[in-house]
Structure formats: C-alpha cells, structure tokens
Coordinates of C-alpha atoms in Angstrom, one line a residue:
X291 CA 91.8 17.8 -40.9
X292 CA 93.6 16.9 -44.1
X293 CA 95.7 19.0 -46.4
X294 CA 92.9 21.4 -47.4
X295 CA 91.4 22.2 -44.0
X296 CA 88.3 20.9 -42.3
X297 CA 85.3 19.5 -44.2
X298 CA 81.8 21.0 -43.8
X299 CA 80.8 18.3 -41.2
X300 CA 84.1 18.2 -39.2
X301 CA 84.0 19.1 -35.5
X302 CA 87.1 19.2 -33.3
X303 CA 86.6 18.8 -29.6
X304 CA 89.2 20.1 -27.1
X305 CA 88.5 18.7 -23.7
X306 CA 89.8 19.9 -20.3
X307 CA 90.4 23.2 -21.9
X308 CA 90.6 25.0 -18.5
X309 CA 94.2 23.7 -18.2
X310 CA 95.1 26.3 -20.9
X311 CA 98.5 24.7 -21.8
X312 CA 100.5 26.4 -24.5
X313 CA 100.0 23.4 -26.8
X314 CA 96.2 23.6 -26.3
X315 CA 96.3 27.4 -27.1
X316 CA 98.5 26.8 -30.2
X317 CA 96.1 24.0 -31.5
X318 CA 93.1 26.2 -30.8
X319 CA 94.6 29.1 -32.7
X320 CA 95.5 26.9 -35.7
X321 CA 91.9 25.5 -35.8
X322 CA 90.5 29.1 -35.7
X323 CA 92.9 30.1 -38.5
X324 CA 91.6 27.1 -40.6
X325 CA 88.0 28.0 -39.7
X326 CA 87.3 24.6 -38.2
X327 CA 84.3 24.1 -36.0
X328 CA 85.6 23.7 -32.5
X329 CA 84.0 22.7 -29.2
X330 CA 86.0 23.5 -26.1
X331 CA 84.8 21.7 -22.9
X332 CA 85.6 21.5 -19.3
X333 CA 83.9 21.2 -15.9
X334 CA 85.5 24.4 -14.6
X335 CA 86.1 26.5 -17.7
X336 CA 85.7 30.3 -17.5
X337 CA 83.0 29.9 -20.2
X338 CA 81.7 33.4 -20.1
X339 CA 85.0 35.1 -20.9
X340 CA 86.1 32.5 -23.5
X341 CA 82.7 32.7 -25.2
X342 CA 82.8 36.5 -25.3
X343 CA 86.3 36.6 -26.7
X344 CA 85.4 34.2 -29.5
X345 CA 81.8 35.4 -30.1
X346 CA 80.9 31.8 -29.5
X347 CA 77.8 30.1 -28.2
X348 CA 78.0 29.0 -24.6
X349 CA 76.0 26.1 -23.2
X350 CA 75.9 23.9 -20.2
X351 CA 75.3 20.2 -20.1
X352 CA 73.8 19.1 -16.8
X353 CA 75.1 15.7 -15.7
X354 CA 74.1 13.5 -12.8
X355 CA 76.8 14.0 -10.2
X356 CA 76.9 13.0 -6.6
X357 CA 77.1 15.7 -3.8
X358 CA 80.4 16.4 -2.2
X359 CA 80.5 17.8 1.3
X360 CA 83.4 20.3 1.6
X361 CA 85.1 21.0 5.0
X362 CA 87.8 23.7 5.6
X363 CA 90.2 24.1 8.4
X364 CA 88.9 26.5 11.1
X365 CA 92.3 28.3 11.4
X366 CA 95.6 28.3 9.6
X367 CA 98.3 26.0 10.8
X368 CA 102.1 26.2 10.7
X369 CA 102.5 22.4 10.8
X370 CA 104.0 20.7 7.7
X371 CA 101.3 20.0 5.1
X372 CA 102.0 16.2 5.2
X373 CA 101.3 16.1 9.0
X374 CA 98.0 18.0 8.4
X375 CA 97.1 15.5 5.7
X376 CA 97.9 12.5 7.9
X377 CA 95.7 13.9 10.6
X378 CA 92.9 14.3 8.1
X379 CA 93.4 10.7 7.0
X380 CA 93.3 9.5 10.5
X381 CA 90.0 11.3 11.2
X382 CA 88.5 10.0 8.0
X383 CA 89.4 6.4 8.7
X384 CA 87.6 6.7 12.1
X385 CA 84.3 7.3 10.2
X386 CA 82.7 3.9 9.9
X387 CA 80.1 5.1 7.4
X388 CA 82.8 5.7 4.7
X389 CA 84.8 2.7 3.4
X390 CA 85.9 4.3 0.1
X391 CA 89.5 5.1 -1.0
X392 CA 91.1 8.4 -0.1
X393 CA 92.9 10.7 -2.6
X394 CA 95.4 13.2 -1.2
X395 CA 96.6 16.1 -3.3
X396 CA 100.2 17.2 -2.8
X397 CA 102.4 19.5 -5.0
X398 CA 105.3 17.2 -5.7
X399 CA 107.4 14.1 -5.0
X400 CA 109.1 15.6 -1.9
X401 CA 105.7 16.2 -0.2
X402 CA 104.3 13.0 -1.5
X403 CA 107.1 10.9 0.1
X404 CA 106.6 12.6 3.4
X405 CA 102.8 12.3 3.3
X406 CA 103.1 8.6 2.6
X407 CA 105.4 8.1 5.5
X408 CA 103.1 10.1 7.8
X409 CA 99.9 8.3 6.6
X410 CA 101.4 4.8 7.1
X411 CA 101.7 5.6 10.8
X412 CA 98.0 6.2 11.1
X413 CA 96.5 3.9 8.4
X414 CA 97.1 0.3 9.4
X415 CA 95.4 -2.0 7.0
X416 CA 95.3 0.5 4.1
X417 CA 97.6 0.5 1.0
X418 CA 99.3 3.9 0.7
X419 CA 100.5 4.6 -2.8
X420 CA 102.0 7.5 -4.7
X421 CA 100.8 8.9 -8.1
X422 CA 102.8 11.3 -10.2
X423 CA 104.1 11.6 -13.7
X424 CA 107.5 10.2 -12.8
X425 CA 106.2 6.7 -11.9
X426 CA 106.5 3.7 -14.2
X427 CA 103.2 2.6 -15.8
X428 CA 102.8 -0.4 -13.5
X429 CA 103.0 1.8 -10.4
X430 CA 100.4 4.2 -11.8
X431 CA 98.2 1.3 -12.7
X432 CA 98.4 0.0 -9.1
X433 CA 97.3 3.4 -7.7
X434 CA 94.3 3.8 -10.0
X435 CA 93.1 0.1 -9.7
X436 CA 89.6 -0.4 -8.4
X437 CA 90.5 -3.7 -6.7
X438 CA 92.4 -4.8 -3.6
X439 CA 92.6 -3.3 -0.1
X440 CA 91.4 0.1 0.7
X441 CA 93.7 2.7 -0.7
X442 CA 95.2 6.0 0.2
X443 CA 96.5 7.5 -3.0
X444 CA 98.9 10.6 -2.6
X445 CA 99.0 12.4 -6.0
X446 CA 100.1 15.5 -7.7
X447 CA 97.6 17.5 -9.8
X448 CA 97.9 14.7 -12.4
X449 CA 94.8 13.3 -10.6
X450 CA 92.7 16.4 -11.1
X451 CA 91.6 15.5 -14.6
X452 CA 93.9 13.1 -16.3
X453 CA 93.2 9.9 -14.3
X454 CA 90.1 8.6 -12.6
X455 CA 90.4 6.5 -9.4
X456 CA 87.1 4.7 -9.2
X457 CA 86.6 4.0 -5.5
X458 CA 87.6 7.5 -4.1
X459 CA 85.0 8.9 -1.8
X460 CA 87.2 11.3 0.2
X461 CA 89.6 14.0 -1.2
X462 CA 92.1 15.7 1.1
X463 CA 93.4 18.8 -0.6
X464 CA 96.6 20.5 0.4
X465 CA 95.6 23.5 -1.8
X466 CA 99.0 23.8 -3.4
X467 CA 100.7 22.7 -6.6
X468 CA 103.9 23.1 -8.6
X469 CA 103.3 25.8 -11.3
X470 CA 105.7 26.4 -14.2
X471 CA 106.9 30.0 -14.4
X472 CA 109.6 31.4 -16.7
X473 CA 112.6 33.0 -15.0
X474 CA 113.8 35.5 -17.6
X475 CA 117.1 36.2 -15.8
X476 CA 118.1 32.5 -15.9
X477 CA 116.4 31.8 -19.2
X478 CA 114.7 28.7 -17.7
X479 CA 111.2 27.6 -16.7
X480 CA 111.1 26.8 -13.0
X481 CA 108.5 25.1 -10.9
X482 CA 107.1 27.2 -8.1
X483 CA 104.9 26.0 -5.3
X484 CA 101.8 28.1 -5.2
X485 CA 98.2 28.0 -4.0
X486 CA 95.8 26.5 -6.6
X487 CA 93.0 28.6 -8.0
X488 CA 89.4 28.2 -6.9
X489 CA 88.5 26.4 -10.1
X490 CA 91.3 23.9 -9.5
X491 CA 90.1 23.3 -5.9
X492 CA 86.6 22.6 -7.2
X493 CA 88.0 20.2 -9.8
X494 CA 89.9 18.4 -7.0
X495 CA 86.8 18.2 -4.8
X496 CA 84.8 16.7 -7.7
X497 CA 87.0 13.6 -7.7
X498 CA 85.2 12.5 -4.5
X499 CA 81.8 12.4 -6.1
X500 CA 82.3 10.2 -9.1
X501 CA 80.6 7.0 -7.9
X502 CA 78.7 8.0 -4.8
X503 CA 78.3 11.0 -2.4
X504 CA 81.7 12.0 -1.1
X505 CA 83.7 14.5 1.0
X506 CA 86.5 17.0 0.4
X507 CA 88.6 18.0 3.4
X508 CA 90.7 21.2 2.6
X509 CA 93.8 21.8 4.6
X510 CA 93.2 25.5 4.5
X511 CA 90.6 27.9 5.7
X512 CA 87.5 29.0 3.8
X513 CA 88.7 32.6 3.8
X514 CA 91.9 31.5 2.2
X515 CA 89.8 29.7 -0.5
X516 CA 87.8 32.9 -1.2
X517 CA 90.9 35.0 -1.6
X518 CA 92.3 32.8 -4.4
X519 CA 92.3 33.6 -8.1
X520 CA 89.1 32.3 -9.7
X521 CA 90.9 30.5 -12.5
X522 CA 94.5 29.4 -13.3
X523 CA 96.5 31.8 -15.5
X524 CA 97.0 30.4 -19.0
X525 CA 100.5 29.0 -19.6
X526 CA 101.1 31.5 -22.4
X527 CA 101.2 34.2 -19.7
X528 CA 103.8 32.4 -17.5
X529 CA 106.0 30.1 -19.5
X530 CA 108.9 30.5 -21.9
X531 CA 107.7 31.4 -25.4
X532 CA 110.8 30.7 -27.5
X533 CA 109.9 27.1 -28.2
X534 CA 106.2 27.9 -29.1
X535 CA 107.2 30.8 -31.3
X536 CA 109.7 28.7 -33.2
X537 CA 107.2 25.9 -33.7
X538 CA 104.7 28.5 -35.0
X539 CA 107.2 29.9 -37.5
X540 CA 108.2 26.4 -38.7
X541 CA 104.4 25.7 -39.3
X542 CA 104.2 29.0 -41.4
X543 CA 102.6 31.3 -38.8
X544 CA 103.9 34.6 -37.6
X545 CA 103.6 34.9 -33.8
X546 CA 102.6 38.6 -33.8
X547 CA 99.7 37.8 -36.3
X548 CA 98.6 34.5 -34.7
X549 CA 94.9 34.4 -33.4
X550 CA 95.8 34.0 -29.7
X551 CA 93.0 33.5 -27.3
X552 CA 95.2 35.4 -24.8
X553 CA 98.0 37.4 -26.5
X554 CA 101.5 36.9 -25.0
X555 CA 102.9 39.7 -22.8
X556 CA 105.0 42.1 -25.0
X557 CA 108.1 41.6 -22.8
X558 CA 107.8 37.8 -23.0
X559 CA 107.3 38.0 -26.8
X560 CA 110.3 40.3 -27.3
X561 CA 112.5 38.0 -25.2
X562 CA 111.4 34.9 -27.2
X563 CA 112.3 36.6 -30.5
X564 CA 115.7 37.8 -29.1
X565 CA 116.5 34.2 -28.0
X566 CA 115.7 32.8 -31.4
X567 CA 117.8 35.5 -33.2
X568 CA 120.7 34.9 -30.8
X569 CA 121.0 31.2 -31.6
X570 CA 120.3 31.9 -35.3
X571 CA 117.1 29.8 -35.3
X572 CA 115.4 32.7 -37.0
X573 CA 117.1 35.3 -39.3
X574 CA 115.3 38.4 -40.5
X575 CA 112.0 36.8 -39.4
X576 CA 112.6 33.6 -41.4
X577 CA 113.3 30.2 -39.8
X578 CA 116.7 28.9 -40.7
X579 CA 117.7 25.3 -41.3
X580 CA 119.1 25.1 -37.8
X581 CA 115.9 26.5 -36.5
X582 CA 113.9 23.8 -38.2
X583 CA 116.2 21.1 -36.6
X584 CA 115.9 22.7 -33.2
X585 CA 112.1 22.8 -33.4
X586 CA 112.1 19.0 -33.9
X587 CA 113.9 18.4 -30.6
X588 CA 111.9 18.0 -27.3
X589 CA 114.0 20.6 -25.5
X590 CA 113.8 24.4 -25.1
X591 CA 115.6 26.2 -27.9

C-alpha cells in the first residue's frame, strides 16, 4: 500500500477468509484503519454476519461446480477412526464406476500413520500417501501430483483449502481436526482434537467435485453433522494474544482501540497485557527495546 496508505484505485483481496486466523484479522483491521478498499472472499464464509458487522456489500459469484453426493454413517461407531476410514476406502474401490483418487481427512500425524497402514491392507495397487505440513516439499508434491497410479491421500485440514489434488473424486471425512486453543494455566497454546464445523465439513466435501462429479463419505452420522457449530470460531477467540498484542504495539496500534472484526475476550486481553508487562516487553503501555526484539522472533513472547 505504500507509505501514505492506499491509492484511490487500490483493492486488497483477502481470500479464504473463513479460516479467520489471527494474522488475517490483524491484516484486515490494519486495512480498515487505513481505509483501504477490501474484498474478503471464501466458499464458506459467514457472509451475512461479516457484511452486517462492516456495513459492507455482500454478493455471491456463481461458479460452475460439479455435484458431490454426501453419505453419512447410519449409526455411531466406537471403532478407531482409521479402521472406519479403511472400510470406506475398501467400499469405494469396489465401485467400478469411479477410478479417481481418494482424499481422506484425518486430524494429525498419529491418525494419518495408522490410516495409511490400515488402507494399505485393503488397497492393493493404489499408492497411499500422507499429506501434512511437517512433510518435506518433495513428499507434498508427490501427494498432490496428478500423474502416476491411483492415489489415496491421507491429509490433515491443510488439504481443505491450501492445496488442490486434481484427480480426487472421493473424499472420506473423519469429521475431526486439531484445533489450537490457549491453556491460560500453562501459558501455552495446545492442539485439541475436536469435531470440525459444518462449514469446514462442506469445504472438505467440495474437494471431491473439482474436476467431475464426486462423492463424500462422512464417518459420522447426519444428526452429528447437524449438531455441529455452523462456522469455526475465529482464532482471536481461542489462541494466545500476547504475541499479536505485542506486534500491534510495535506497529503503532493500541489493542484496546484496534478495529477488531471480533473483539478479544476481556479475560484473554487482560492476560496478554499482564504477560507483556511481566517480561518487560511493554512498560506503562509503551513497547520497550526488549519488546521490539521479542516481536521480531517467531516464538510466543
């Protein structure tokens, strides 16, 4: 945007805004403060509430998408989720009308490893590959490649929006993910395995209809799906705020006067301020030299 703010013709597009990361909210607030023209977009955005909060125009772009047939389990199961996934893979491979790749959503590496082992017992002739943020680039490239043998890709929610796997026609959704939540007693963010929201489940199902009609097999019942939250909670309401508050102060913003889309919870804001005072990153509301150095490091304060 340059030193003096946006020009009259500038437009900033924030895509996949439904993820509502803290960085996205901070960037959005700064753009609002600088009176930039902003377009926020997403396939599953809660557009009504966001548009109302911002007094913004809401519009829908109809795109040509392929239909996705969604199946749910008829009854809950106590079996391990990787065994349920392997059974769904086996049933899918028996369908001779579908020769596309399969994408299986699991919450983390532990479940991915066990799902891969279970799938390899029922998927002779298929390549079974992991996909998560901890893999080297070459392994991620192998998972998303559109060539080679038929693939079964077992992924975290990195595959919801960040990466497209071109030949996928069947999604198998465990319905769970690792969600970051701040543990105030331990002063640490921790990852908790939780059910995904309905919007996230819709986003996952949509990965099956990118190139032709597809299918999503959910490893949970339809009544479970309907009981879930409609959208994911924004990260500002569930993660540690000490780091974001410090970065705001270094950039010249006061957190209590910042134009948040969703204001932080008062207890979380008070805790963040107390942490920054206790390590002398902020003194009397002013960022110290140590605070500026801490803000430049990619670790929590």
